[in-house]
Each structure stands twice: as structure tokens, then as C-alpha cells.
Coordinates of C-alpha atoms in Angstrom, one line a residue:
Chain Q
M18 CA 84.2 121.7 70.3
N19 CA 86.8 119.5 72.0
D20 CA 86.4 119.7 75.8
I21 CA 90.1 119.1 76.5
L22 CA 91.1 122.0 74.3
D23 CA 88.3 124.1 75.8
L24 CA 89.6 123.5 79.3
N25 CA 93.3 123.8 78.6
S26 CA 94.0 126.0 75.6
Y27 CA 96.4 123.5 74.0
I28 CA 98.1 120.1 74.5
I29 CA 101.8 120.2 74.9
G30 CA 102.4 116.6 73.9
H31 CA 101.6 113.0 74.3
V32 CA 103.7 110.7 76.4
L33 CA 104.0 107.5 74.3
F34 CA 104.2 105.0 77.2
G35 CA 102.8 101.6 76.3
D36 CA 99.4 101.3 74.8
I37 CA 97.7 104.0 76.8
V38 CA 98.7 107.5 76.1
P39 CA 99.0 110.1 78.8
Y40 CA 99.0 113.7 77.7
L41 CA 100.4 116.9 79.0
T42 CA 98.7 120.3 79.0
P43 CA 100.1 123.5 80.5
F44 CA 97.9 122.9 83.5
S45 CA 98.8 119.3 84.2
L46 CA 102.5 120.2 83.6
A47 CA 102.2 122.7 86.4
L48 CA 100.6 120.1 88.6
V49 CA 103.4 117.6 87.8
I50 CA 106.1 120.1 88.7
T51 CA 104.3 120.8 92.0
I52 CA 104.1 117.1 92.8
V53 CA 107.7 116.3 91.9
V54 CA 109.1 119.3 93.9
F55 CA 106.9 118.5 96.9
T56 CA 107.7 114.7 96.9
I57 CA 111.4 115.5 96.7
F58 CA 111.0 117.9 99.6
L59 CA 109.2 115.4 101.7
A60 CA 111.6 112.6 100.9
L61 CA 114.6 114.6 102.0
S62 CA 113.1 116.1 105.1
K63 CA 113.5 114.4 108.5
P64 CA 110.4 113.4 110.6
E65 CA 109.4 116.0 113.2
L66 CA 109.8 115.3 116.9
R67 CA 106.8 116.6 118.7
S68 CA 106.5 117.5 122.4
V69 CA 103.2 116.5 124.1
T70 CA 101.9 118.5 127.0
R71 CA 99.0 117.1 129.0
F72 CA 96.4 118.9 131.1
G73 CA 96.6 118.1 134.8
E74 CA 100.2 116.8 134.6
D75 CA 103.3 118.8 135.1
V76 CA 105.2 116.9 132.4
V77 CA 106.2 117.5 128.8
R78 CA 106.9 114.3 126.8
T79 CA 108.9 114.2 123.7
T80 CA 107.9 111.7 121.1
T81 CA 110.2 109.9 118.7
V82 CA 109.7 108.2 115.3
G83 CA 111.4 104.9 114.8
K84 CA 114.0 104.7 112.0
K85 CA 112.3 101.7 110.3
E86 CA 108.9 103.3 110.6
A87 CA 110.2 106.6 109.1
K88 CA 111.8 104.6 106.2
F89 CA 108.6 102.8 105.4
R90 CA 106.5 106.0 105.5
R91 CA 109.0 107.8 103.2
F92 CA 108.7 104.9 100.7
M93 CA 104.9 105.1 100.8
T94 CA 105.2 108.9 100.3
I95 CA 107.4 108.6 97.2
L96 CA 105.0 105.9 95.8
C97 CA 102.1 108.2 96.4
G98 CA 103.9 111.0 94.5
V99 CA 104.5 108.6 91.5
A100 CA 100.8 107.6 91.6
L101 CA 99.8 111.3 91.7
I102 CA 101.8 112.0 88.6
G103 CA 99.8 109.3 86.9
V104 CA 96.5 110.8 88.2
V105 CA 97.2 114.2 86.6
T106 CA 98.6 113.0 83.3
T107 CA 96.6 110.0 82.3
G108 CA 94.6 110.1 79.2
D109 CA 92.4 107.0 80.0
I110 CA 89.5 107.1 82.4
F111 CA 90.0 103.5 83.7
N112 CA 93.7 104.3 84.4
F113 CA 92.5 107.3 86.3
T114 CA 90.5 105.1 88.6
L115 CA 93.4 102.7 89.1
F116 CA 95.8 105.5 89.9
V117 CA 93.3 107.0 92.4
S118 CA 93.0 103.6 94.1
L119 CA 96.8 103.4 94.3
V120 CA 96.9 106.9 95.9
G121 CA 94.3 105.7 98.4
I122 CA 96.2 102.6 99.4
T123 CA 99.5 104.4 99.7
N124 CA 97.7 107.0 101.9
V125 CA 96.6 104.2 104.2
G126 CA 100.1 102.8 104.1
I127 CA 101.5 106.1 105.4
F128 CA 99.3 105.8 108.4
A129 CA 99.1 102.1 108.9
V130 CA 102.6 101.8 110.4
V131 CA 102.0 104.4 113.2
K132 CA 101.8 102.8 116.6
D133 CA 99.1 105.0 118.1
T134 CA 95.8 103.2 118.6
H135 CA 93.5 106.1 117.7
V136 CA 95.4 106.7 114.5
L137 CA 95.2 103.0 113.6
D138 CA 91.5 103.0 114.4
A139 CA 90.9 106.0 112.1
A140 CA 93.0 104.5 109.3
F141 CA 91.0 101.3 109.6
Q142 CA 87.7 103.2 109.1
Y143 CA 89.2 105.1 106.2
G144 CA 90.2 101.8 104.7
L145 CA 86.6 100.6 105.0
V146 CA 85.4 103.8 103.2
M147 CA 87.9 103.0 100.4
M148 CA 86.7 99.5 100.0
I149 CA 83.1 100.7 99.8
C150 CA 84.2 103.4 97.3
S151 CA 85.6 100.9 94.8
L152 CA 82.0 100.0 93.9
P153 CA 80.9 103.4 92.7
L154 CA 84.3 104.3 91.3
F155 CA 84.7 101.3 89.0
G156 CA 80.9 101.1 88.5
G157 CA 80.8 104.6 87.2
V158 CA 83.6 104.0 84.7
A159 CA 82.0 100.7 83.6
L160 CA 78.7 102.6 83.0
I161 CA 80.6 105.3 80.9
L162 CA 82.3 102.5 78.9
A163 CA 79.0 100.6 78.3
K164 CA 77.3 103.8 77.1
T165 CA 80.0 105.3 74.9
G166 CA 82.1 102.3 74.0
T167 CA 85.4 104.0 74.7
L168 CA 87.6 104.7 77.7
S169 CA 89.9 107.3 76.0
L170 CA 89.4 110.8 77.3
G171 CA 90.3 112.2 73.9
V172 CA 87.3 110.4 72.3
L173 CA 85.0 111.0 75.3
A174 CA 85.7 114.7 75.0
G175 CA 83.8 114.8 71.7
I176 CA 80.7 112.9 72.9
P177 CA 77.8 115.1 74.1
G178 CA 76.4 114.5 77.6
N179 CA 73.3 112.4 78.2
P180 CA 71.4 111.1 81.4
V181 CA 73.2 107.8 81.6
L182 CA 76.6 109.5 81.3
N183 CA 75.5 111.8 84.1
V184 CA 74.8 108.8 86.4
G185 CA 78.3 107.5 85.5
R186 CA 79.8 110.8 86.3
M187 CA 78.0 111.0 89.6
L188 CA 79.2 107.5 90.6
L189 CA 82.7 108.5 89.6
L190 CA 82.5 111.6 91.7
V191 CA 81.3 109.7 94.8
G192 CA 83.9 107.0 94.3
A193 CA 86.9 109.4 93.8
V194 CA 85.7 111.5 96.8
G195 CA 85.9 108.5 99.0
E196 CA 89.2 107.1 97.6
G197 CA 91.0 110.5 97.7
A198 CA 89.6 111.4 101.2
L199 CA 88.0 114.6 99.9
A200 CA 85.6 116.9 101.7
P201 CA 83.1 114.8 103.7
F202 CA 85.9 112.6 105.1
F203 CA 87.8 115.2 107.0
A204 CA 86.5 113.7 110.2
T205 CA 88.5 110.5 109.7
K206 CA 91.4 112.4 108.3
V207 CA 91.7 114.7 111.3
E208 CA 92.1 111.7 113.6
M209 CA 94.7 110.3 111.3
I210 CA 96.6 113.5 111.0
R211 CA 97.1 113.5 114.8
A212 CA 99.8 110.9 114.1
K213 CA 103.4 112.0 114.7
G214 CA 105.9 112.4 111.9
A215 CA 104.7 115.5 110.2
P216 CA 106.3 115.7 106.8
Y217 CA 104.8 112.5 105.4
I218 CA 101.2 113.2 106.3
N219 CA 101.3 116.3 104.2
M220 CA 101.3 114.0 101.2
M221 CA 97.7 113.2 102.1
H222 CA 96.7 116.8 101.7
L223 CA 98.6 117.1 98.4
S224 CA 97.0 113.9 97.1
S225 CA 93.5 115.1 98.1
L226 CA 94.1 118.4 96.3
M227 CA 95.5 116.8 93.1
V228 CA 92.8 114.1 92.9
F229 CA 90.1 116.7 93.3
T230 CA 91.6 119.0 90.6
R231 CA 91.9 116.2 88.1
L232 CA 88.5 114.8 89.0
I233 CA 86.8 118.1 88.2
E234 CA 88.6 118.2 84.8
I235 CA 87.5 114.7 84.0
L236 CA 83.9 115.3 85.0
F237 CA 83.9 118.3 82.6
I238 CA 85.5 116.3 79.8
V239 CA 83.1 113.3 80.1
G240 CA 79.9 115.4 80.3
Chain Y
M9 CA 70.0 118.6 117.7
I10 CA 72.2 119.7 114.8
G11 CA 75.2 119.8 117.1
R12 CA 74.5 116.2 118.2
I13 CA 74.3 115.0 114.5
L14 CA 77.5 116.8 113.6
N15 CA 79.3 115.4 116.7
S16 CA 78.3 111.9 115.7
L17 CA 79.6 112.5 112.2
A18 CA 82.9 113.6 113.6
E19 CA 83.4 110.1 115.1
P20 CA 85.4 108.1 112.6
K21 CA 83.5 105.0 113.5
N22 CA 80.3 106.4 112.0
V23 CA 81.7 107.7 108.8
P24 CA 81.6 104.4 106.8
K25 CA 78.0 103.7 107.9
V26 CA 76.7 107.1 106.8
F27 CA 78.7 106.9 103.6
S28 CA 77.4 103.5 102.7
V29 CA 73.8 104.6 103.3
A30 CA 74.4 107.6 101.0
I31 CA 75.8 105.4 98.3
S32 CA 72.9 103.0 98.5
I33 CA 70.5 105.9 98.1
I34 CA 72.3 107.2 95.0
L35 CA 72.4 103.7 93.5
L36 CA 68.7 103.2 94.2
F37 CA 67.9 106.5 92.3
S38 CA 70.2 105.6 89.4
L39 CA 68.5 102.2 89.1
T40 CA 65.2 103.8 88.1
M41 CA 66.8 105.3 85.0
V42 CA 66.2 103.9 81.5
F43 CA 69.5 102.5 80.4
E44 CA 70.3 102.4 76.8
L45 CA 73.8 101.0 76.3
N46 CA 76.1 100.9 73.3
P47 CA 75.4 97.7 71.4
N48 CA 78.9 97.6 69.8
Q49 CA 80.3 96.4 73.1
L50 CA 78.7 93.0 72.9
Y51 CA 80.5 90.0 71.5
P52 CA 79.0 88.8 68.2
K53 CA 78.1 85.2 69.1
P54 CA 75.0 83.0 69.3
A55 CA 73.0 83.2 72.6
P56 CA 74.3 80.8 75.3
Q57 CA 71.3 78.4 75.0
V58 CA 71.7 78.2 71.2
Q59 CA 75.4 77.4 71.7
V60 CA 74.5 74.5 74.0
E61 CA 72.0 73.2 71.4
L62 CA 74.7 73.4 68.7
A63 CA 77.1 71.6 70.9
K64 CA 74.7 68.7 71.3
Q65 CA 74.4 68.4 67.5
N66 CA 78.2 67.7 67.3
I67 CA 78.7 70.1 64.4
D68 CA 81.9 71.7 65.8
I69 CA 83.8 70.6 68.8
S70 CA 84.5 74.2 69.9
Y71 CA 80.8 74.6 70.7
N72 CA 81.5 72.5 73.8
L73 CA 83.0 75.6 75.3
A74 CA 79.6 77.3 75.4
P75 CA 79.0 80.0 76.5
Y76 CA 82.7 81.0 76.0
N77 CA 83.2 79.9 72.5
R78 CA 85.0 82.6 70.5
G79 CA 86.0 80.5 67.5
G80 CA 89.4 80.7 65.8
L81 CA 92.6 78.7 66.0
P82 CA 95.6 79.5 68.2
L83 CA 98.4 81.5 66.4
E84 CA 96.8 81.6 63.0
P85 CA 96.4 85.1 61.6
D86 CA 93.9 84.0 59.0
N87 CA 91.6 82.3 61.5
R88 CA 91.3 84.6 64.5
G89 CA 89.0 84.4 67.5
I90 CA 86.3 87.0 67.8
V91 CA 87.5 89.7 70.2
R92 CA 86.3 93.3 70.8
S93 CA 88.9 95.4 72.5
Q94 CA 89.3 99.1 73.2
Y95 CA 92.7 99.6 71.6
Q96 CA 93.4 97.5 68.4
T97 CA 96.6 95.5 68.0
P98 CA 97.9 93.4 65.1
Y99 CA 97.9 90.3 67.3
E100 CA 94.2 90.5 68.2
G101 CA 92.5 87.1 68.4
W102 CA 95.6 85.1 68.0
I103 CA 95.6 83.1 71.3
T104 CA 91.9 83.3 72.1
A105 CA 91.3 79.7 71.2
Y106 CA 94.4 78.4 73.2
L107 CA 93.6 75.6 75.7
T108 CA 95.9 73.6 77.9
P109 CA 96.0 69.9 77.2
F110 CA 93.9 69.2 80.3
S111 CA 91.3 71.7 79.2
Q112 CA 91.3 70.2 75.7
F113 CA 90.7 66.7 77.2
L114 CA 87.8 68.1 79.3
R115 CA 86.3 69.9 76.3
D116 CA 86.4 66.7 74.3
I117 CA 84.6 64.5 76.8
T118 CA 81.9 66.9 78.1
Y119 CA 79.4 69.5 76.8
H120 CA 79.6 71.5 80.1
F121 CA 83.2 72.6 80.2
G122 CA 82.4 76.2 79.6
T123 CA 80.0 76.4 82.6
T124 CA 82.4 74.8 85.1
I125 CA 84.8 76.8 87.2
L126 CA 87.7 75.3 85.1
G127 CA 86.4 76.9 82.0
H128 CA 86.8 80.5 83.2
P129 CA 87.2 83.0 80.3
G130 CA 90.8 83.5 81.4
G131 CA 92.2 83.1 77.9
I132 CA 90.2 85.9 76.4
L133 CA 90.6 88.2 79.4
D134 CA 94.3 87.7 79.4
E135 CA 94.6 88.4 75.7
V136 CA 92.5 91.5 75.8
L137 CA 94.4 92.8 78.8
Y138 CA 97.9 91.9 77.8
Y139 CA 97.7 92.9 74.1
T140 CA 95.5 96.0 74.3
R141 CA 95.6 97.2 77.9
G142 CA 99.0 96.2 79.2
Y143 CA 99.4 99.3 81.4
D144 CA 96.3 98.3 83.4
T145 CA 97.7 94.9 84.3
I146 CA 100.8 96.6 85.6
L147 CA 98.8 99.1 87.6
E148 CA 96.5 96.5 89.1
S149 CA 99.4 94.3 90.3
T150 CA 101.1 97.4 91.7
I151 CA 98.0 98.1 93.8
L152 CA 97.9 94.5 94.9
F153 CA 101.6 94.4 95.9
T154 CA 101.4 97.7 97.7
A155 CA 98.6 96.3 99.8
F156 CA 100.8 93.2 100.4
T157 CA 103.8 95.4 101.4
I158 CA 101.7 97.3 103.9
A159 CA 100.2 94.2 105.4
S160 CA 103.5 92.3 105.7
W161 CA 105.2 95.4 107.3
V162 CA 102.4 95.6 109.9
I163 CA 102.5 91.9 110.6
L164 CA 106.3 91.8 111.0
N165 CA 106.8 95.0 112.9
I166 CA 103.7 95.6 114.9
T167 CA 101.7 92.4 115.4
A168 CA 104.7 90.1 115.8
K169 CA 106.4 92.5 118.2
E170 CA 103.3 92.6 120.4
R171 CA 103.2 88.8 120.5
D172 CA 106.8 88.6 121.5
K173 CA 106.2 91.1 124.3
K174 CA 103.3 89.0 125.6
E175 CA 105.5 85.9 125.6
K176 CA 108.1 87.6 127.7

């Protein structure tokens, strides 16, 4: 039984875009609509202006976000949305890893332009995690390719699981968890989210969610 | 005790260290597995040492490219280079044998062109990428240029500004 059809009752259609064919299922179509709506919402909204109260002082400070900074972060948010559409629709496992890398680097871009030291420190550590992660991410895909001889999810769906594929899946899981800043990395994320300019940092949560959803589907398809 | 461990994990500085240790443990365990890979992914060609021996017998000048000899002639559909790619195209193996005039000169005078840094397998990589996986090349350069954009923005607007402040 084909795993793709098992997971999402039927395939709506293939997007003939170049040599690698993304496909749409009812599930991924819902995800795409969510991403598009959310990205438009974020791109149109203005950055929040936050007041900071400190203990031991009788002052309330208001913070501002520079116009240039907001512009750059908006650009990175939109790029992240485009990359996320790729993540949820792609029909090729190597393209999936590339899109996840693009999501990771745009996430860093959203935070790299903030002028608070603790945010920059946390973003730097997250960047280190991402660099470490590229080894298991691409290594896992290389292992799957070397074992099965194909990268297409449609073909991989028909191949039964075996121990070497399981190692590849595990490496893919570890790599994508690091690139998409999923569960164990909330510590670095929390420091980064203390940055001002609220609407754009929501993109990071959305990207974590979407990468996670798609990753689970791919792990099921490959196995 | 547990509280102290959790607190140290909450420090962003410690996260990459813990993570890299975890990855190395996973990799160590996976190395003990018996790997049996798909033999169809290998290029059909003589072993590198055999190619070098053939080059020394002066049978065919293209053996001087050892170990990157893929055979074939450029832009000749009847005499293609040997290429194994994921997605087949009608133009497979057309430009595998292409060399720049300088590379041709080097190939003619020495047996060791393939093992120098000049003889990188760029031709074959480019062909496989552009003809059969063009989308990947676009994506990879997008990632690269996104990184450049971020770095240049930070240098122009944060680092350079701080330097100007110090000069004042």
C-alpha cells in the first residue's frame, strides 16, 4: 500500500515546476492556506511597541523598532513563508532538507538584526546548533539515497522499511529538529523571543509547527 | 540536582555543547550497524588504480583523467559519457567530457591531472545538477545569498555604526 495515499486519502494534483514535482494533498493544501494567510497577516501588521518596567526603578520605558530594521525583518518573514510553502508541498526528500535549511537561516535572519545583546547571543548559539545540524540532516538523506537509490517521496513510499533506512530516518529527525528549532531548543528560543517587534517572531513558531508536521509525514512515508 | 541540570540546560550557551554530544552518541551507535547499500548508485568504471595503469599504457588519452574518466565526447548523442542521475533527461552525458583548453593541455602532458585540485569533477557535478536537479541548484544558491544578505545587513547597520560611534 502506498504510504502517501495511506496518510492523506488522495492527491489533489502535482505542481509541474521544473524537474522536481511538488504534490498537493488536502492536508498540505490546508497547511499552505494557513501559511499564506499568516504570512500576509504578518507582512501587513506593524511592529509592536513595548513598554518595559524594571524592578527597583520608578520608570516605564517605551521601546521603538527602527524603520530599517522592521523592513528587513518583514522581508525575512516573507521569505520564511515562501520557504515553508516549499517545505509542506515538496515531493523530493533532498529538497525538503534544503527548504528546512532555508527556513532555519531566515529564522536567524529575523533575529540577527535586533540590537539587544542577549538576543544576539542566543541567535548566535542557535546558529551554531543549525551548523551542527546540517551534518545529520544531509547525512540522513544521503544514507536514504544510498540505500534505496531514489530521492522521490513517491517512490520511497513503496519501499518497505529496514534497519539502515531507520538510521537515516533518525538522523533526519535529529537534523530537522535542530534546524527548525523544535522541542529541545526552546531554551535558546525563549531568549530570542524576548526581542522586541512581536509580529515577526511569530513566524518562528509557525515555522517550527509546519516543519514538525511535515517531518512526521516524511518519516512515516520513508519507513 | 535535577534542578541544577535543568537550569544549566536553560542557558543558551550550553545548548550546542549538549546537542553535539547527543549527536555524536547517535552517530557512534549508527556506525556499528551493518550497512548494505544500493549497488546501482555506483558509476560503472574501472577501479582508480586500474585506470592509472591503463593511462600509463597510452591506450586512450582520456584515461589520463583517472579517477574521473567518464568517457564520451562532448555534444555527441551517440557517444555519451557515463552518468547515473536521479531524474533522467534526454541530454544526459552530453557535456561530461567537456574540458577547457587549459585542462586539455594539462591532460595531454601529465598522467595525474585527475588527482590534482584542477581536475575536480566539476563537469560531471554540474551536468547532473543542472540537467536533472535544477531546482536544487536554485535552492542552494538561495540559501547562500540569504546568508550573504543577513551578514551584509548586520555589517552595514550594526557593526559599522558601532565603529563610527567609537570614532566620534
